[in-house]
């Protein structure tokens, strides 16, 4: 994606979905960090939309949350 607005939109969508699915699963940021092998600060950055996750970590996070990678990367269409 060449447009920085596209990148920002994706980062914010990922951040919102990550937070929503994590809390629905009853996990703290630290719980998720431990499960996926990341530092707590990195999870905080993802949820603040200040850092971009690699595809490997998107998949690890999706597995930990029992959702698809697509679920993390796309805007909900069902009103959440």
PDB file of N, CA, C and O in Angstrom:
ATOM      1  N   UNK A   1       0.847  -1.168   0.000  1.00  0.00           N
ATOM      2  CA  UNK A   1       0.000   0.000   0.000  1.00  0.00           C
ATOM      3  C   UNK A   1       0.897   1.237   0.000  1.00  0.00           C
ATOM      4  O   UNK A   1       1.715   1.398   0.874  1.00  0.00           O
ATOM      5  N   UNK A   2       0.677   2.055  -0.963  1.00  0.00           N
ATOM      6  CA  UNK A   2       1.536   3.226  -1.076  1.00  0.00           C
ATOM      7  C   UNK A   2       1.007   4.411  -0.291  1.00  0.00           C
ATOM      8  O   UNK A   2       1.748   5.318   0.039  1.00  0.00           O
ATOM      9  N   UNK A   3      -0.249   4.425   0.006  1.00  0.00           N
ATOM     10  CA  UNK A   3      -0.851   5.554   0.696  1.00  0.00           C
ATOM     11  C   UNK A   3      -0.735   5.369   2.208  1.00  0.00           C
ATOM     12  O   UNK A   3      -1.194   4.377   2.756  1.00  0.00           O
ATOM     13  N   UNK A   4      -0.132   6.346   2.877  1.00  0.00           N
ATOM     14  CA  UNK A   4       0.051   6.226   4.324  1.00  0.00           C
ATOM     15  C   UNK A   4      -1.269   6.180   5.073  1.00  0.00           C
ATOM     16  O   UNK A   4      -1.356   5.624   6.163  1.00  0.00           O
ATOM     17  N   UNK A   5      -2.324   6.728   4.501  1.00  0.00           N
ATOM     18  CA  UNK A   5      -3.646   6.639   5.135  1.00  0.00           C
ATOM     19  C   UNK A   5      -4.129   5.195   5.181  1.00  0.00           C
ATOM     20  O   UNK A   5      -4.778   4.786   6.133  1.00  0.00           O
ATOM     21  N   UNK A   6      -3.808   4.422   4.146  1.00  0.00           N
ATOM     22  CA  UNK A   6      -4.173   3.011   4.137  1.00  0.00           C
ATOM     23  C   UNK A   6      -3.468   2.282   5.266  1.00  0.00           C
ATOM     24  O   UNK A   6      -4.079   1.482   5.971  1.00  0.00           O
ATOM     25  N   UNK A   7      -2.192   2.557   5.446  1.00  0.00           N
ATOM     26  CA  UNK A   7      -1.417   1.924   6.514  1.00  0.00           C
ATOM     27  C   UNK A   7      -2.004   2.298   7.873  1.00  0.00           C
ATOM     28  O   UNK A   7      -2.196   1.436   8.732  1.00  0.00           O
ATOM     29  N   UNK A   8      -2.315   3.556   8.067  1.00  0.00           N
ATOM     30  CA  UNK A   8      -2.888   4.001   9.338  1.00  0.00           C
ATOM     31  C   UNK A   8      -4.233   3.336   9.596  1.00  0.00           C
ATOM     32  O   UNK A   8      -4.520   2.918  10.716  1.00  0.00           O
ATOM     33  N   UNK A   9      -5.048   3.228   8.572  1.00  0.00           N
ATOM     34  CA  UNK A   9      -6.355   2.592   8.724  1.00  0.00           C
ATOM     35  C   UNK A   9      -6.196   1.124   9.123  1.00  0.00           C
ATOM     36  O   UNK A   9      -6.911   0.632  10.002  1.00  0.00           O
ATOM     37  N   UNK A  10      -5.267   0.438   8.493  1.00  0.00           N
ATOM     38  CA  UNK A  10      -5.023  -0.969   8.819  1.00  0.00           C
ATOM     39  C   UNK A  10      -4.494  -1.098  10.246  1.00  0.00           C
ATOM     40  O   UNK A  10      -4.932  -1.966  11.003  1.00  0.00           O
ATOM     41  N   UNK A  11      -3.554  -0.247  10.627  1.00  0.00           N
ATOM     42  CA  UNK A  11      -3.012  -0.287  11.989  1.00  0.00           C
ATOM     43  C   UNK A  11      -4.105  -0.075  13.030  1.00  0.00           C
ATOM     44  O   UNK A  11      -4.150  -0.771  14.050  1.00  0.00           O
ATOM     45  N   UNK A  12      -4.988   0.870  12.772  1.00  0.00           N
ATOM     46  CA  UNK A  12      -6.056   1.159  13.733  1.00  0.00           C
ATOM     47  C   UNK A  12      -7.094   0.032  13.776  1.00  0.00           C
ATOM     48  O   UNK A  12      -7.586  -0.316  14.859  1.00  0.00           O
ATOM     49  N   UNK A  13      -7.400  -0.528  12.635  1.00  0.00           N
ATOM     50  CA  UNK A  13      -8.327  -1.661  12.604  1.00  0.00           C
ATOM     51  C   UNK A  13      -7.745  -2.834  13.369  1.00  0.00           C
ATOM     52  O   UNK A  13      -8.426  -3.458  14.198  1.00  0.00           O
ATOM     53  N   UNK A  14      -6.481  -3.148  13.129  1.00  0.00           N
ATOM     54  CA  UNK A  14      -5.806  -4.233  13.840  1.00  0.00           C
ATOM     55  C   UNK A  14      -5.805  -3.964  15.343  1.00  0.00           C
ATOM     56  O   UNK A  14      -6.127  -4.857  16.143  1.00  0.00           O
ATOM     57  N   UNK A  15      -5.479  -2.743  15.727  1.00  0.00           N
ATOM     58  CA  UNK A  15      -5.435  -2.380  17.148  1.00  0.00           C
ATOM     59  C   UNK A  15      -6.794  -2.563  17.813  1.00  0.00           C
ATOM     60  O   UNK A  15      -6.895  -3.154  18.903  1.00  0.00           O
ATOM     61  N   UNK A  16      -7.840  -2.074  17.172  1.00  0.00           N
ATOM     62  CA  UNK A  16      -9.197  -2.189  17.731  1.00  0.00           C
ATOM     63  C   UNK A  16      -9.639  -3.645  17.840  1.00  0.00           C
ATOM     64  O   UNK A  16     -10.182  -4.064  18.865  1.00  0.00           O
ATOM     65  N   UNK A  17      -9.387  -4.412  16.787  1.00  0.00           N
ATOM     66  CA  UNK A  17      -9.776  -5.820  16.796  1.00  0.00           C
ATOM     67  C   UNK A  17      -8.971  -6.615  17.817  1.00  0.00           C
ATOM     68  O   UNK A  17      -9.526  -7.459  18.531  1.00  0.00           O
ATOM     69  N   UNK A  18      -7.690  -6.352  17.887  1.00  0.00           N
ATOM     70  CA  UNK A  18      -6.832  -7.034  18.850  1.00  0.00           C
ATOM     71  C   UNK A  18      -7.348  -6.804  20.269  1.00  0.00           C
ATOM     72  O   UNK A  18      -7.533  -7.755  21.039  1.00  0.00           O
ATOM     73  N   UNK A  19      -7.606  -5.572  20.601  1.00  0.00           N
ATOM     74  CA  UNK A  19      -8.096  -5.239  21.943  1.00  0.00           C
ATOM     75  C   UNK A  19      -9.438  -5.913  22.215  1.00  0.00           C
ATOM     76  O   UNK A  19      -9.666  -6.496  23.275  1.00  0.00           O
ATOM     77  N   UNK A  20     -10.333  -5.839  21.237  1.00  0.00           N
ATOM     78  CA  UNK A  20     -11.673  -6.406  21.403  1.00  0.00           C
ATOM     79  C   UNK A  20     -11.626  -7.922  21.593  1.00  0.00           C
ATOM     80  O   UNK A  20     -12.215  -8.452  22.544  1.00  0.00           O
ATOM     81  N   UNK A  21     -10.913  -8.620  20.713  1.00  0.00           N
ATOM     82  CA  UNK A  21     -10.840 -10.082  20.824  1.00  0.00           C
ATOM     83  C   UNK A  21     -10.081 -10.518  22.079  1.00  0.00           C
ATOM     84  O   UNK A  21     -10.449 -11.513  22.705  1.00  0.00           O
ATOM     85  N   UNK A  22      -9.048  -9.777  22.447  1.00  0.00           N
ATOM     86  CA  UNK A  22      -8.285 -10.120  23.653  1.00  0.00           C
ATOM     87  C   UNK A  22      -9.164 -10.013  24.886  1.00  0.00           C
ATOM     88  O   UNK A  22      -9.185 -10.923  25.721  1.00  0.00           O
ATOM     89  N   UNK A  23      -9.896  -8.923  24.993  1.00  0.00           N
ATOM     90  CA  UNK A  23     -10.743  -8.748  26.179  1.00  0.00           C
ATOM     91  C   UNK A  23     -11.917  -9.740  26.169  1.00  0.00           C
ATOM     92  O   UNK A  23     -12.290 -10.247  27.228  1.00  0.00           O
ATOM     93  N   UNK A  24     -12.465 -10.036  24.999  1.00  0.00           N
ATOM     94  CA  UNK A  24     -13.532 -11.036  24.910  1.00  0.00           C
ATOM     95  C   UNK A  24     -13.049 -12.407  25.380  1.00  0.00           C
ATOM     96  O   UNK A  24     -13.799 -13.175  25.969  1.00  0.00           O
ATOM     97  N   UNK A  25     -11.791 -12.684  25.112  1.00  0.00           N
ATOM     98  CA  UNK A  25     -11.195 -13.964  25.503  1.00  0.00           C
ATOM     99  C   UNK A  25     -10.811 -13.962  26.985  1.00  0.00           C
ATOM    100  O   UNK A  25     -10.491 -14.997  27.544  1.00  0.00           O
ATOM    101  N   UNK A  26     -10.860 -12.792  27.623  1.00  0.00           N
ATOM    102  CA  UNK A  26     -10.528 -12.699  29.039  1.00  0.00           C
ATOM    103  C   UNK A  26      -9.032 -12.669  29.318  1.00  0.00           C
ATOM    104  O   UNK A  26      -8.605 -13.011  30.419  1.00  0.00           O
ATOM    105  N   UNK A  27      -8.252 -12.257  28.330  1.00  0.00           N
ATOM    106  CA  UNK A  27      -6.799 -12.199  28.483  1.00  0.00           C
ATOM    107  C   UNK A  27      -6.342 -10.775  28.766  1.00  0.00           C
ATOM    108  O   UNK A  27      -6.883  -9.823  28.203  1.00  0.00           O
ATOM    109  N   UNK A  28      -5.331 -10.663  29.608  1.00  0.00           N
ATOM    110  CA  UNK A  28      -4.671  -9.371  29.783  1.00  0.00           C
ATOM    111  C   UNK A  28      -3.648  -9.218  28.662  1.00  0.00           C
ATOM    112  O   UNK A  28      -3.322 -10.187  27.956  1.00  0.00           O
ATOM    113  N   UNK A  29      -3.118  -8.032  28.529  1.00  0.00           N
ATOM    114  CA  UNK A  29      -2.053  -7.824  27.546  1.00  0.00           C
ATOM    115  C   UNK A  29      -0.860  -8.712  27.880  1.00  0.00           C
ATOM    116  O   UNK A  29      -0.244  -9.281  26.981  1.00  0.00           O
ATOM    117  N   UNK A  30      -0.556  -8.851  29.159  1.00  0.00           N
ATOM    118  CA  UNK A  30       0.566  -9.702  29.569  1.00  0.00           C
ATOM    119  C   UNK A  30       0.290 -11.163  29.236  1.00  0.00           C
ATOM    120  O   UNK A  30       1.181 -11.862  28.735  1.00  0.00           O
ATOM    121  N   UNK A  31      -0.922 -11.634  29.491  1.00  0.00           N
ATOM    122  CA  UNK A  31      -1.275 -13.019  29.138  1.00  0.00           C
ATOM    123  C   UNK A  31      -1.011 -13.271  27.660  1.00  0.00           C
ATOM    124  O   UNK A  31      -0.401 -14.285  27.291  1.00  0.00           O
ATOM    125  N   UNK A  32      -1.483 -12.371  26.818  1.00  0.00           N
ATOM    126  CA  UNK A  32      -1.313 -12.539  25.377  1.00  0.00           C
ATOM    127  C   UNK A  32       0.153 -12.489  24.985  1.00  0.00           C
ATOM    128  O   UNK A  32       0.610 -13.299  24.177  1.00  0.00           O
ATOM    129  N   UNK A  33       0.885 -11.572  25.574  1.00  0.00           N
ATOM    130  CA  UNK A  33       2.315 -11.457  25.271  1.00  0.00           C
ATOM    131  C   UNK A  33       3.042 -12.766  25.563  1.00  0.00           C
ATOM    132  O   UNK A  33       3.853 -13.236  24.755  1.00  0.00           O
ATOM    133  N   UNK A  34       2.744 -13.366  26.686  1.00  0.00           N
ATOM    134  CA  UNK A  34       3.395 -14.623  27.071  1.00  0.00           C
ATOM    135  C   UNK A  34       3.037 -15.737  26.088  1.00  0.00           C
ATOM    136  O   UNK A  34       3.909 -16.476  25.629  1.00  0.00           O
ATOM    137  N   UNK A  35       1.762 -15.832  25.748  1.00  0.00           N
ATOM    138  CA  UNK A  35       1.302 -16.894  24.848  1.00  0.00           C
ATOM    139  C   UNK A  35       1.959 -16.791  23.476  1.00  0.00           C
ATOM    140  O   UNK A  35       2.352 -17.804  22.897  1.00  0.00           O
ATOM    141  N   UNK A  36       2.092 -15.578  22.945  1.00  0.00           N
ATOM    142  CA  UNK A  36       2.631 -15.428  21.582  1.00  0.00           C
ATOM    143  C   UNK A  36       4.141 -15.195  21.555  1.00  0.00           C
ATOM    144  O   UNK A  36       4.724 -15.139  20.486  1.00  0.00           O
ATOM    145  N   UNK A  37       4.767 -15.054  22.730  1.00  0.00           N
ATOM    146  CA  UNK A  37       6.217 -14.891  22.774  1.00  0.00           C
ATOM    147  C   UNK A  37       6.698 -13.495  22.465  1.00  0.00           C
ATOM    148  O   UNK A  37       7.741 -13.316  21.842  1.00  0.00           O
ATOM    149  N   UNK A  38       5.926 -12.518  22.895  1.00  0.00           N
ATOM    150  CA  UNK A  38       6.305 -11.118  22.699  1.00  0.00           C
ATOM    151  C   UNK A  38       6.480 -10.432  24.044  1.00  0.00           C
ATOM    152  O   UNK A  38       5.966 -10.891  25.064  1.00  0.00           O
ATOM    153  N   UNK A  39       7.146  -9.315  24.012  1.00  0.00           N
ATOM    154  CA  UNK A  39       7.265  -8.470  25.187  1.00  0.00           C
ATOM    155  C   UNK A  39       5.946  -7.722  25.384  1.00  0.00           C
ATOM    156  O   UNK A  39       5.289  -7.349  24.405  1.00  0.00           O
ATOM    157  N   UNK A  40       5.554  -7.507  26.621  1.00  0.00           N
ATOM    158  CA  UNK A  40       4.329  -6.780  26.929  1.00  0.00           C
ATOM    159  C   UNK A  40       4.293  -5.431  26.223  1.00  0.00           C
ATOM    160  O   UNK A  40       3.254  -5.021  25.707  1.00  0.00           O
ATOM    161  N   UNK A  41       5.434  -4.755  26.157  1.00  0.00           N
ATOM    162  CA  UNK A  41       5.471  -3.434  25.505  1.00  0.00           C
ATOM    163  C   UNK A  41       5.049  -3.514  24.042  1.00  0.00           C
ATOM    164  O   UNK A  41       4.426  -2.594  23.521  1.00  0.00           O
ATOM    165  N   UNK A  42       5.370  -4.639  23.393  1.00  0.00           N
ATOM    166  CA  UNK A  42       5.003  -4.768  21.980  1.00  0.00           C
ATOM    167  C   UNK A  42       3.492  -4.923  21.816  1.00  0.00           C
ATOM    168  O   UNK A  42       2.898  -4.325  20.919  1.00  0.00           O
ATOM    169  N   UNK A  43       2.871  -5.690  22.686  1.00  0.00           N
ATOM    170  CA  UNK A  43       1.408  -5.808  22.636  1.00  0.00           C
ATOM    171  C   UNK A  43       0.782  -4.436  22.851  1.00  0.00           C
ATOM    172  O   UNK A  43      -0.168  -4.054  22.166  1.00  0.00           O
ATOM    173  N   UNK A  44       1.313  -3.681  23.804  1.00  0.00           N
ATOM    174  CA  UNK A  44       0.805  -2.326  24.055  1.00  0.00           C
ATOM    175  C   UNK A  44       0.940  -1.459  22.805  1.00  0.00           C
ATOM    176  O   UNK A  44       0.039  -0.689  22.473  1.00  0.00           O
ATOM    177  N   UNK A  45       2.064  -1.586  22.093  1.00  0.00           N
ATOM    178  CA  UNK A  45       2.268  -0.812  20.861  1.00  0.00           C
ATOM    179  C   UNK A  45       1.264  -1.212  19.785  1.00  0.00           C
ATOM    180  O   UNK A  45       0.731  -0.355  19.075  1.00  0.00           O
ATOM    181  N   UNK A  46       1.017  -2.510  19.663  1.00  0.00           N
ATOM    182  CA  UNK A  46       0.028  -2.962  18.677  1.00  0.00           C
ATOM    183  C   UNK A  46      -1.339  -2.378  18.994  1.00  0.00           C
ATOM    184  O   UNK A  46      -2.038  -1.902  18.107  1.00  0.00           O
ATOM    185  N   UNK A  47      -1.725  -2.423  20.262  1.00  0.00           N
ATOM    186  CA  UNK A  47      -3.052  -1.927  20.640  1.00  0.00           C
ATOM    187  C   UNK A  47      -3.146  -0.403  20.573  1.00  0.00           C
ATOM    188  O   UNK A  47      -4.241   0.138  20.477  1.00  0.00           O
ATOM    189  N   UNK A  48      -2.020   0.270  20.603  1.00  0.00           N
ATOM    190  CA  UNK A  48      -2.002   1.727  20.460  1.00  0.00           C
ATOM    191  C   UNK A  48      -1.836   2.139  18.994  1.00  0.00           C
ATOM    192  O   UNK A  48      -1.823   3.328  18.675  1.00  0.00           O
ATOM    193  N   UNK A  49      -1.703   1.157  18.109  1.00  0.00           N
ATOM    194  CA  UNK A  49      -1.508   1.395  16.672  1.00  0.00           C
ATOM    195  C   UNK A  49      -0.245   2.192  16.390  1.00  0.00           C
ATOM    196  O   UNK A  49      -0.201   2.999  15.468  1.00  0.00           O
ATOM    197  N   UNK A  50       0.799   1.938  17.185  1.00  0.00           N
ATOM    198  CA  UNK A  50       2.065   2.631  16.964  1.00  0.00           C
ATOM    199  C   UNK A  50       3.152   1.705  16.432  1.00  0.00           C
ATOM    200  O   UNK A  50       4.278   2.144  16.212  1.00  0.00           O
ATOM    201  N   UNK A  51       2.807   0.435  16.218  1.00  0.00           N
ATOM    202  CA  UNK A  51       3.776  -0.533  15.704  1.00  0.00           C
ATOM    203  C   UNK A  51       3.064  -1.497  14.775  1.00  0.00           C
ATOM    204  O   UNK A  51       1.899  -1.840  14.988  1.00  0.00           O
ATOM    205  N   UNK A  52       3.761  -1.941  13.751  1.00  0.00           N
ATOM    206  CA  UNK A  52       3.215  -2.859  12.770  1.00  0.00           C
ATOM    207  C   UNK A  52       3.639  -4.282  13.101  1.00  0.00           C
ATOM    208  O   UNK A  52       4.829  -4.558  13.244  1.00  0.00           O
ATOM    209  N   UNK A  53       2.679  -5.184  13.195  1.00  0.00           N
ATOM    210  CA  UNK A  53       2.973  -6.593  13.462  1.00  0.00           C
ATOM    211  C   UNK A  53       3.388  -7.288  12.173  1.00  0.00           C
ATOM    212  O   UNK A  53       2.828  -7.012  11.113  1.00  0.00           O
ATOM    213  N   UNK A  54       4.361  -8.185  12.280  1.00  0.00           N
ATOM    214  CA  UNK A  54       4.713  -9.011  11.125  1.00  0.00           C
ATOM    215  C   UNK A  54       3.614 -10.040  10.926  1.00  0.00           C
ATOM    216  O   UNK A  54       2.824 -10.327  11.829  1.00  0.00           O
ATOM    217  N   UNK A  55       3.564 -10.617   9.752  1.00  0.00           N
ATOM    218  CA  UNK A  55       2.552 -11.627   9.461  1.00  0.00           C
ATOM    219  C   UNK A  55       2.683 -12.811  10.412  1.00  0.00           C
ATOM    220  O   UNK A  55       1.675 -13.413  10.809  1.00  0.00           O
ATOM    221  N   UNK A  56       3.890 -13.137  10.826  1.00  0.00           N
ATOM    222  CA  UNK A  56       4.096 -14.236  11.777  1.00  0.00           C
ATOM    223  C   UNK A  56       3.374 -13.939  13.083  1.00  0.00           C
ATOM    224  O   UNK A  56       2.660 -14.801  13.621  1.00  0.00           O
ATOM    225  N   UNK A  57       3.519 -12.724  13.593  1.00  0.00           N
ATOM    226  CA  UNK A  57       2.871 -12.387  14.855  1.00  0.00           C
ATOM    227  C   UNK A  57       1.369 -12.169  14.699  1.00  0.00           C
ATOM    228  O   UNK A  57       0.606 -12.464  15.620  1.00  0.00           O
ATOM    229  N   UNK A  58       0.931 -11.701  13.558  1.00  0.00           N
ATOM    230  CA  UNK A  58      -0.517 -11.613  13.323  1.00  0.00           C
ATOM    231  C   UNK A  58      -1.113 -13.022  13.417  1.00  0.00           C
ATOM    232  O   UNK A  58      -2.139 -13.233  14.076  1.00  0.00           O
ATOM    233  N   UNK A  59      -0.448 -13.991  12.813  1.00  0.00           N
ATOM    234  CA  UNK A  59      -0.941 -15.375  12.854  1.00  0.00           C
ATOM    235  C   UNK A  59      -0.859 -15.958  14.257  1.00  0.00           C
ATOM    236  O   UNK A  59      -1.794 -16.650  14.699  1.00  0.00           O
ATOM    237  N   UNK A  60       0.215 -15.707  14.973  1.00  0.00           N
ATOM    238  CA  UNK A  60       0.339 -16.210  16.353  1.00  0.00           C
ATOM    239  C   UNK A  60      -0.739 -15.605  17.252  1.00  0.00           C
ATOM    240  O   UNK A  60      -1.332 -16.299  18.077  1.00  0.00           O
ATOM    241  N   UNK A  61      -0.964 -14.316  17.099  1.00  0.00           N
ATOM    242  CA  UNK A  61      -1.993 -13.640  17.899  1.00  0.00           C
ATOM    243  C   UNK A  61      -3.369 -14.195  17.547  1.00  0.00           C
ATOM    244  O   UNK A  61      -4.178 -14.488  18.433  1.00  0.00           O
ATOM    245  N   UNK A  62      -3.636 -14.360  16.266  1.00  0.00           N
ATOM    246  CA  UNK A  62      -4.925 -14.907  15.838  1.00  0.00           C
ATOM    247  C   UNK A  62      -5.136 -16.295  16.445  1.00  0.00           C
ATOM    248  O   UNK A  62      -6.222 -16.593  16.960  1.00  0.00           O
ATOM    249  N   UNK A  63      -4.122 -17.137  16.397  1.00  0.00           N
ATOM    250  CA  UNK A  63      -4.225 -18.476  16.986  1.00  0.00           C
ATOM    251  C   UNK A  63      -4.523 -18.399  18.475  1.00  0.00           C
ATOM    252  O   UNK A  63      -5.368 -19.127  18.990  1.00  0.00           O
ATOM    253  N   UNK A  64      -3.827 -17.515  19.173  1.00  0.00           N
ATOM    254  CA  UNK A  64      -4.021 -17.377  20.620  1.00  0.00           C
ATOM    255  C   UNK A  64      -5.428 -16.894  20.963  1.00  0.00           C
ATOM    256  O   UNK A  64      -5.974 -17.241  22.016  1.00  0.00           O
ATOM    257  N   UNK A  65      -6.016 -16.118  20.069  1.00  0.00           N
ATOM    258  CA  UNK A  65      -7.348 -15.556  20.319  1.00  0.00           C
ATOM    259  C   UNK A  65      -8.467 -16.385  19.679  1.00  0.00           C
ATOM    260  O   UNK A  65      -9.634 -16.029  19.780  1.00  0.00           O
ATOM    261  N   UNK A  66      -8.100 -17.483  19.014  1.00  0.00           N
ATOM    262  CA  UNK A  66      -9.062 -18.352  18.331  1.00  0.00           C
ATOM    263  C   UNK A  66      -9.882 -17.607  17.283  1.00  0.00           C
ATOM    264  O   UNK A  66     -11.102 -17.771  17.177  1.00  0.00           O
ATOM    265  N   UNK A  67      -9.200 -16.752  16.526  1.00  0.00           N
ATOM    266  CA  UNK A  67      -9.814 -16.045  15.408  1.00  0.00           C
ATOM    267  C   UNK A  67      -8.899 -16.205  14.203  1.00  0.00           C
ATOM    268  O   UNK A  67      -7.779 -16.692  14.327  1.00  0.00           O
ATOM    269  N   UNK A  68      -9.351 -15.773  13.050  1.00  0.00           N
ATOM    270  CA  UNK A  68      -8.491 -15.821  11.865  1.00  0.00           C
ATOM    271  C   UNK A  68      -7.668 -14.536  11.778  1.00  0.00           C
ATOM    272  O   UNK A  68      -8.035 -13.511  12.384  1.00  0.00           O
ATOM    273  N   UNK A  69      -6.590 -14.604  11.033  1.00  0.00           N
ATOM    274  CA  UNK A  69      -5.801 -13.394  10.799  1.00  0.00           C
ATOM    275  C   UNK A  69      -6.667 -12.334  10.124  1.00  0.00           C
ATOM    276  O   UNK A  69      -6.578 -11.147  10.430  1.00  0.00           O
ATOM    277  N   UNK A  70      -7.536 -12.762   9.245  1.00  0.00           N
ATOM    278  CA  UNK A  70      -8.452 -11.839   8.579  1.00  0.00           C
ATOM    279  C   UNK A  70      -9.371 -11.120   9.566  1.00  0.00           C
ATOM    280  O   UNK A  70      -9.686  -9.947   9.373  1.00  0.00           O
ATOM    281  N   UNK A  71      -9.795 -11.845  10.600  1.00  0.00           N
ATOM    282  CA  UNK A  71     -10.631 -11.214  11.622  1.00  0.00           C
ATOM    283  C   UNK A  71      -9.907 -10.043  12.288  1.00  0.00           C
ATOM    284  O   UNK A  71     -10.522  -9.055  12.655  1.00  0.00           O
ATOM    285  N   UNK A  72      -8.603 -10.184  12.457  1.00  0.00           N
ATOM    286  CA  UNK A  72      -7.814  -9.120  13.096  1.00  0.00           C
ATOM    287  C   UNK A  72      -7.576  -7.934  12.172  1.00  0.00           C
ATOM    288  O   UNK A  72      -7.370  -6.815  12.638  1.00  0.00           O
ATOM    289  N   UNK A  73      -7.618  -8.188  10.877  1.00  0.00           N
ATOM    290  CA  UNK A  73      -7.210  -7.161   9.915  1.00  0.00           C
ATOM    291  C   UNK A  73      -8.345  -6.450   9.194  1.00  0.00           C
ATOM    292  O   UNK A  73      -8.103  -5.493   8.470  1.00  0.00           O
ATOM    293  N   UNK A  74      -9.564  -6.921   9.397  1.00  0.00           N
ATOM    294  CA  UNK A  74     -10.681  -6.308   8.692  1.00  0.00           C
ATOM    295  C   UNK A  74     -11.672  -5.687   9.662  1.00  0.00           C
ATOM    296  O   UNK A  74     -11.840  -6.154  10.785  1.00  0.00           O
ATOM    297  N   UNK A  75     -12.327  -4.649   9.185  1.00  0.00           N
ATOM    298  CA  UNK A  75     -13.341  -3.980  10.000  1.00  0.00           C
ATOM    299  C   UNK A  75     -14.540  -4.888  10.155  1.00  0.00           C
ATOM    300  O   UNK A  75     -14.956  -5.512   9.193  1.00  0.00           O
ATOM    301  N   UNK A  76     -15.082  -4.952  11.376  1.00  0.00           N
ATOM    302  CA  UNK A  76     -16.280  -5.777  11.572  1.00  0.00           C
ATOM    303  C   UNK A  76     -17.449  -5.218  10.757  1.00  0.00           C
ATOM    304  O   UNK A  76     -17.601  -4.021  10.640  1.00  0.00           O
ATOM    305  N   UNK A  77     -18.241  -6.112  10.201  1.00  0.00           N
ATOM    306  CA  UNK A  77     -19.403  -5.680   9.424  1.00  0.00           C
ATOM    307  C   UNK A  77     -20.704  -5.956  10.162  1.00  0.00           C
ATOM    308  O   UNK A  77     -21.761  -5.578   9.704  1.00  0.00           O
ATOM    309  N   UNK A  78     -20.608  -6.605  11.314  1.00  0.00           N
ATOM    310  CA  UNK A  78     -21.804  -7.006  12.044  1.00  0.00           C
ATOM    311  C   UNK A  78     -22.162  -6.056  13.184  1.00  0.00           C
ATOM    312  O   UNK A  78     -22.928  -6.412  14.077  1.00  0.00           O
ATOM    313  N   UNK A  79     -21.590  -4.877  13.201  1.00  0.00           N
ATOM    314  CA  UNK A  79     -21.856  -3.935  14.285  1.00  0.00           C
ATOM    315  C   UNK A  79     -21.143  -4.275  15.569  1.00  0.00           C
ATOM    316  O   UNK A  79     -21.459  -3.752  16.608  1.00  0.00           O
ATOM    317  N   UNK A  80     -20.183  -5.159  15.496  1.00  0.00           N
ATOM    318  CA  UNK A  80     -19.350  -5.629  16.607  1.00  0.00           C
ATOM    319  C   UNK A  80     -20.179  -6.500  17.469  1.00  0.00           C
ATOM    320  O   UNK A  80     -20.198  -6.876  18.444  1.00  0.00           O
TER     321      UNK A  80
END
